[in-house]
């Protein structure tokens, strides 16, 4: 038996179209006799039989696009019986592009789709290394707002001042608000001198940063070094890159009053045998808030957005190898104390690398809490397929104005990263508003 | 200057039945099968890039390369599979190179146009028409400078004779030859076409050997569908080059049966009839018939050679298919010996 | 240590290496009987004979290509280009062959060869004979590209080039041939590629340059010190490929501003590469955008006054320094 395949006729050809069959299944064919006509992006040509025999099963219809190497038909030698089912054209070698459509009518649309799907075909044709390159993520994420420069971010819209990178860095280090400075550079650019002048601390600023490493040390100063990737580090890299790559992130920050929550926790912890952390309350609060916002407890899919029927909260846990997110299942149905015990057990397992897949898979929302590290606020990268992640900063006593009086309250900043395809700005804000009620009125968590 | 001569073996001496001729036939058949396999694998999408096959020209590679000695150096253009194979490159590794695999003769970094096997004296297929002629000339100088008896063979097509580096190489080779410092055999594989432009359309003077003689280099024409003729000239000429250190040129008049490259489907520059006509002068057929008539080669012997060649070609494909792709870190090796780029630690 | 000219340093490097290794030979147009247009090769034919000092026809592709073949077979050819402008004729041999054969052969051959010759503006040589090529060759992996600015570097780097395993584009400046400087006598004195150096220390601004412009930059730095009290740190890159910017980064960490000086056209030039790298690596240290001082974007004119306008000189460097210092 011989196969007639879609031949590669040009250096860049990846697929060809079956124009018409001159023979049908069962017809006799002679070596060199045309069997069908195909069309490539450059030419139309006849494919000839490579041996005498009978045309066996025809597996590509007229009008169909077939990837290079895909089987179009078989030729049975005289006396040979057809095999059960010839490999279909769809079963093309891995270098080929996506499978062909099953009916000729669809083929045009199919071509169109594939033409627009270049990236996909690149991935197919170049295999693993292309994935490796892609996993490094886009060089510039134009969808993400500036996150790094808190000075700039905290300035009101439209008030961005021209300033040199060095001046910005010095201002940041010294805690000098840029908007308070006069720029002496061209077009009012704030330069290092202006920051120094404001602080009256000349040399200190220049040297405030750790001196650069001794770059001119005698050779061999540089040592090429390769730190082998653990499977876990690979997965983290891949998942995070996947996340910032395709997911259009946006961020919402809210500042909650946690004075009452801390008070309640103190009272609860006074009960013998019970120890709860602030995070346990937050997990419950988030779980309950999600019950009110099924549109946040959701995932993006290519065809549909899935809203989940249950609330499973992933908790980011740092381990020596990296980050992992064990899951508290049905967190909305568990008490703060139950949540606390469960998180404690899961975190222990995570650190000793004993988590089972069902203990870290299947979350519907994730919380990352860096409060213990005295981080005021930060943004986290969404843990796919979740639609959002909540980044919790530390709770700290701050002067705030309550009824026109300055009082000291415990405050905590949270920042939600949202997948904009699933959660719109207003929807995210609504969720944070609901969450505020649970956090600021913590009795709701208990009763 | 001698008139252009066209050598053709009209009589066969007793040596014609030496076992060596059977080997040459075996090699020619294998080259044909191997090239057919490469075309098949190109059609299947397993071989990328450009693919230029040798079918029809087998007597040029085998007739000359069977006459050289170990230590001699061969340069070629991009239609280079047969040269590498005839020099002894492992067919599995040649096929693996075409598949872009780590086991390829050039570690999967060269492909069809840049086969390379220094161990067997093959110093490369080159992809810029005519560019390697200067390299071959310099290599020949080096071999004499190092006081060796080794020579260089440099293959190129008729199409390479209109580019500047051809003329610069010929002139320098002619000059250095006068001092006995340029032992190089230039072989014009004149298959009648520079890609799709026929010789009448690409050369103002179509007597190619005459053009070489203009640079004070001896040159002669040979019917290169007849491997006896090619080998006869090669034996004589190579002896002379080795003795004198002067360059020599053989214009091997041949014909390619396949398209210029695998993408050359329609071949609008020639007719099917023309190709068919030349198939009557298939170099394999000519040698086979002669060995059959004069030396009693049996049909069974031929069949066995055919089967064996097909089997070896299939093995090469299997080897190539099963070989691993190059490690991503190979991206950064062999760029330079020193001061090179460092692979990123994460790869 | 003795004082020598840049020209003599180059000749000495070649002759010492030819004495040391018989695989070293030199070829070029009129280098033998004529003794070289710039007299770099004076006396060499007499000493080494025509097999090692090869007078070639005017055929740059032929010279460069045969050198590649020689190098692949174990010789160490030096090709003298009468000027680097003529080497454009050999671009295919240099870029497609010398620079690539190691890679596409999977590392089966070394290509130890040097292509050397003068480049840059002279005196009224006009459009075809005044160009610089470090940017052009610097683009191609597979080559080393060096631009010595002193007699000592010319000698030490040429020896490194001859002893190496890769094709080296050795760019001399005709304007520097008569320059004198201390050159170590040690027969094994070499200067490695890929190690730039601080040519002048300073704390206020970093000037990065190479080749002839390094000397111009040093003069500008002295003027800045005397007239303006600005202490410029001047970095001599020495080689363009491999490019070592670590000392430049360290200097920018100190001065927070940089000026890059190159002789020829601004678009897509070496200065652009260096400025971009400094911005990428040292962004938060910069108090001003990195400035470039380059030649004007025109073919070199013949008239002397226009020629002088087309190439950078101290005043342009001083102006650029003042600009990044916010002193203008």
XYZ file of N, CA and C in Angstrom, chain A residues 136-238:
309
model
N 8.922 33.337 27.973
C 9.595 34.495 28.552
C 8.671 35.701 28.603
N 7.557 35.590 27.913
C 6.546 36.633 28.025
C 6.824 37.772 27.082
N 5.842 38.618 26.903
C 6.014 39.737 25.997
C 7.058 40.692 26.564
N 7.818 41.308 25.676
C 8.859 42.213 26.156
C 8.259 43.450 26.814
N 7.180 43.923 26.210
C 6.532 45.109 26.774
C 5.063 44.775 26.947
N 4.581 44.893 28.132
C 3.170 44.661 28.348
C 2.492 46.015 28.364
N 1.930 46.380 27.228
C 1.340 47.711 27.131
C -0.014 47.787 27.827
N -0.543 46.629 28.177
C -1.850 46.651 28.826
C -1.723 46.926 30.318
N -0.542 46.673 30.865
C -0.403 46.818 32.304
C -0.087 48.258 32.667
N -0.699 48.765 33.691
C -0.378 50.122 34.130
C 0.994 50.126 34.802
N 1.588 51.311 34.888
C 2.875 51.406 35.567
C 2.717 50.985 37.011
N 3.587 50.092 37.458
C 3.459 49.609 38.820
C 4.657 49.998 39.656
N 5.780 50.161 38.972
C 7.042 50.248 39.690
C 7.196 51.562 40.446
N 6.902 52.623 39.762
C 7.258 53.919 40.306
C 6.119 54.456 41.153
N 6.201 54.204 42.437
C 5.095 54.601 43.308
C 4.944 56.109 43.330
N 6.068 56.797 43.203
C 5.990 58.260 43.183
C 5.084 58.760 42.081
N 5.329 58.221 40.913
C 4.560 58.665 39.761
C 3.117 58.222 39.907
N 2.966 56.959 40.331
C 1.615 56.421 40.416
C 0.769 57.190 41.414
N 1.419 57.676 42.459
C 0.617 58.317 43.491
C 0.290 59.766 43.151
N 0.879 60.259 42.074
C 0.585 61.638 41.717
C -0.747 61.728 40.997
N -1.431 62.833 41.195
C -2.709 62.971 40.508
C -2.525 62.963 38.990
N -3.534 62.529 38.314
C -3.521 62.444 36.867
C -3.122 63.789 36.254
N -2.249 63.774 35.282
C -1.918 64.998 34.560
C -0.824 65.821 35.191
N -0.355 65.404 36.359
C 0.639 66.241 37.006
C 2.036 65.668 36.875
N 2.235 64.727 35.937
C 3.550 64.096 35.819
C 4.589 65.140 35.460
N 5.665 65.148 36.233
C 6.703 66.145 36.030
C 7.866 65.530 35.283
N 8.491 66.332 34.428
C 9.715 65.853 33.790
C 10.780 65.716 34.850
N 11.476 64.601 34.845
C 12.522 64.398 35.842
C 13.484 63.349 35.331
N 14.726 63.449 35.750
C 15.697 62.455 35.298
C 15.516 61.188 36.134
N 15.893 60.050 35.581
C 15.767 58.812 36.353
C 16.502 58.893 37.684
N 17.680 59.516 37.670
C 18.444 59.626 38.914
C 17.688 60.478 39.930
N 17.125 61.592 39.471
C 16.383 62.463 40.373
C 15.201 61.709 40.967
N 14.532 60.938 40.161
C 13.384 60.169 40.671
C 13.836 59.176 41.734
N 14.941 58.517 41.425
C 15.412 57.519 42.375
C 15.795 58.186 43.694
N 16.497 59.318 43.603
C 16.910 60.015 44.828
C 15.687 60.495 45.615
N 14.720 61.029 44.887
C 13.523 61.534 45.556
C 12.818 60.400 46.284
N 12.768 59.276 45.624
C 12.116 58.111 46.223
C 12.864 57.707 47.492
N 14.196 57.610 47.376
C 14.999 57.172 48.514
C 14.890 58.142 49.686
N 14.787 59.426 49.355
C 14.781 60.426 50.418
C 13.369 60.766 50.877
N 12.387 60.229 50.189
C 11.011 60.523 50.555
C 10.599 61.938 50.190
N 11.203 62.496 49.187
C 10.840 63.848 48.751
C 9.791 63.742 47.643
N 8.623 64.348 47.818
C 7.640 64.302 46.733
C 8.118 65.157 45.558
N 8.118 64.555 44.376
C 8.628 65.272 43.209
C 7.849 66.550 42.941
N 6.542 66.491 43.221
C 5.719 67.656 42.869
C 6.093 68.880 43.707
N 6.855 68.647 44.759
C 7.245 69.779 45.587
C 8.521 70.448 45.066
N 9.095 69.897 43.988
C 10.390 70.411 43.531
C 10.252 71.306 42.307
N 11.215 72.206 42.167
C 11.329 73.016 40.968
C 12.422 72.393 40.095
N 12.108 72.155 38.835
C 13.125 71.572 37.966
C 13.987 72.650 37.341
N 15.287 72.429 37.337
C 16.179 73.431 36.740
C 16.707 72.983 35.376
N 16.360 71.784 34.969
C 16.836 71.289 33.676
C 15.995 71.811 32.539
N 16.301 71.378 31.306
C 15.531 71.832 30.144
C 14.053 71.481 30.304
N 13.182 72.390 29.932
C 11.727 72.219 30.034
C 11.314 71.843 31.452
N 12.059 72.374 32.415
C 11.671 72.153 33.804
C 11.985 70.776 34.331
N 12.872 70.058 33.641
C 13.210 68.707 34.109
C 13.843 68.775 35.497
N 13.319 67.975 36.412
C 13.910 67.901 37.745
C 15.142 67.013 37.639
N 16.284 67.538 38.050
C 17.504 66.752 37.959
C 18.066 66.533 39.362
N 19.111 65.758 39.460
C 19.623 65.353 40.766
C 19.891 66.568 41.665
N 20.472 67.593 41.065
C 20.806 68.806 41.823
C 19.581 69.391 42.538
N 18.432 69.339 41.851
C 17.223 69.927 42.431
C 16.786 69.163 43.672
N 16.955 67.841 43.627
C 16.556 67.041 44.792
C 17.500 67.330 45.947
N 18.788 67.401 45.620
C 19.777 67.700 46.663
C 19.488 69.052 47.284
N 19.193 70.028 46.428
C 18.931 71.378 46.904
C 17.762 71.386 47.868
N 16.747 70.629 47.579
C 15.556 70.584 48.420
C 15.888 70.011 49.787
N 16.673 68.962 49.789
C 16.964 68.305 51.058
C 18.130 68.941 51.779
N 18.935 69.691 51.038
C 20.148 70.233 51.623
C 21.068 69.127 52.087
N 20.993 68.014 51.434
C 21.843 66.885 51.820
C 22.594 66.408 50.601
N 23.649 67.124 50.251
C 24.261 66.890 48.940
C 24.858 65.497 48.755
N 26.010 65.268 49.319
C 26.741 64.049 48.984
C 25.977 62.799 49.402
N 25.243 62.931 50.497
C 24.542 61.759 51.004
C 23.658 61.123 49.934
N 22.987 62.004 49.216
C 22.061 61.476 48.219
C 22.801 60.710 47.136
N 23.894 61.336 46.717
C 24.641 60.703 45.631
C 25.114 59.317 46.026
N 25.458 59.165 47.296
C 26.061 57.898 47.679
C 25.098 57.027 48.461
N 23.845 57.507 48.514
C 22.899 56.780 49.351
C 22.713 55.355 48.865
N 22.850 55.193 47.579
C 22.648 53.857 47.049
C 23.909 53.053 47.287
N 23.720 51.782 47.436
C 24.883 50.906 47.582
C 25.748 51.085 46.343
N 27.037 51.229 46.557
C 27.941 51.428 45.429
C 27.851 50.229 44.488
N 27.989 50.481 43.195
C 27.904 49.347 42.275
C 29.020 48.349 42.569
N 28.797 47.120 42.248
C 29.821 46.108 42.521
C 31.108 46.478 41.803
N 32.231 46.032 42.314
C 33.512 46.396 41.693
C 33.617 45.793 40.307
N 33.149 46.578 39.333
C 33.009 46.034 37.988
C 34.354 45.849 37.312
N 35.349 46.559 37.814
C 36.613 46.507 37.097
C 37.597 45.557 37.742
N 37.118 44.709 38.582
C 38.016 43.736 39.202
C 38.740 42.960 38.122
N 39.922 42.494 38.496
C 40.732 41.804 37.490
C 40.005 40.587 36.939
N 40.284 40.294 35.671
C 39.661 39.126 35.046
C 40.123 37.875 35.771
N 39.386 36.816 35.825
C 38.062 36.677 35.269
C 36.999 37.193 36.231
N 36.496 38.394 35.938
C 35.512 38.993 36.828
C 34.163 38.316 36.678
N 33.867 37.885 35.457
C 32.549 37.318 35.209
C 32.634 35.804 35.189
N 31.705 35.208 35.841
C 31.660 33.752 35.784
C 30.316 33.364 35.211
N 30.345 32.700 34.080
C 29.090 32.223 33.517
C 28.629 31.077 34.387
N 27.400 31.150 34.825
C 26.946 30.181 35.791
C 25.531 29.771 35.420
N 25.274 28.528 35.557
C 23.948 28.047 35.218
C 23.344 27.403 36.451
N 22.206 27.942 36.884
C 21.531 27.343 38.034
C 20.429 26.465 37.486
N 20.568 25.156 37.600
C 19.578 24.262 36.987
C 18.188 24.565 37.523
N 17.232 24.515 36.635
C 15.855 24.795 37.022
C 15.253 23.552 37.640
N 14.620 23.726 38.779
C 13.836 22.619 39.309
C 12.525 22.605 38.536
N 11.883 21.464 38.557
C 10.605 21.365 37.858
C 9.639 22.404 38.396
N 9.742 22.646 39.711
C 8.810 23.594 40.313
C 9.080 25.005 39.798
N 10.364 25.372 39.742
C 10.707 26.715 39.272
C 10.263 26.903 37.820
N 10.402 25.850 37.047
C 9.963 25.894 35.657
C 8.457 26.159 35.571
N 7.726 25.427 36.414
C 6.277 25.566 36.372
C 5.867 26.969 36.801
N 6.526 27.466 37.850
C 6.206 28.821 38.309
C 6.435 29.815 37.179
N 7.607 29.680 36.552
C 7.955 30.623 35.482
C 6.940 30.560 34.359
N 6.581 29.340 33.999
C 5.679 29.163 32.880
C 4.303 29.731 33.206
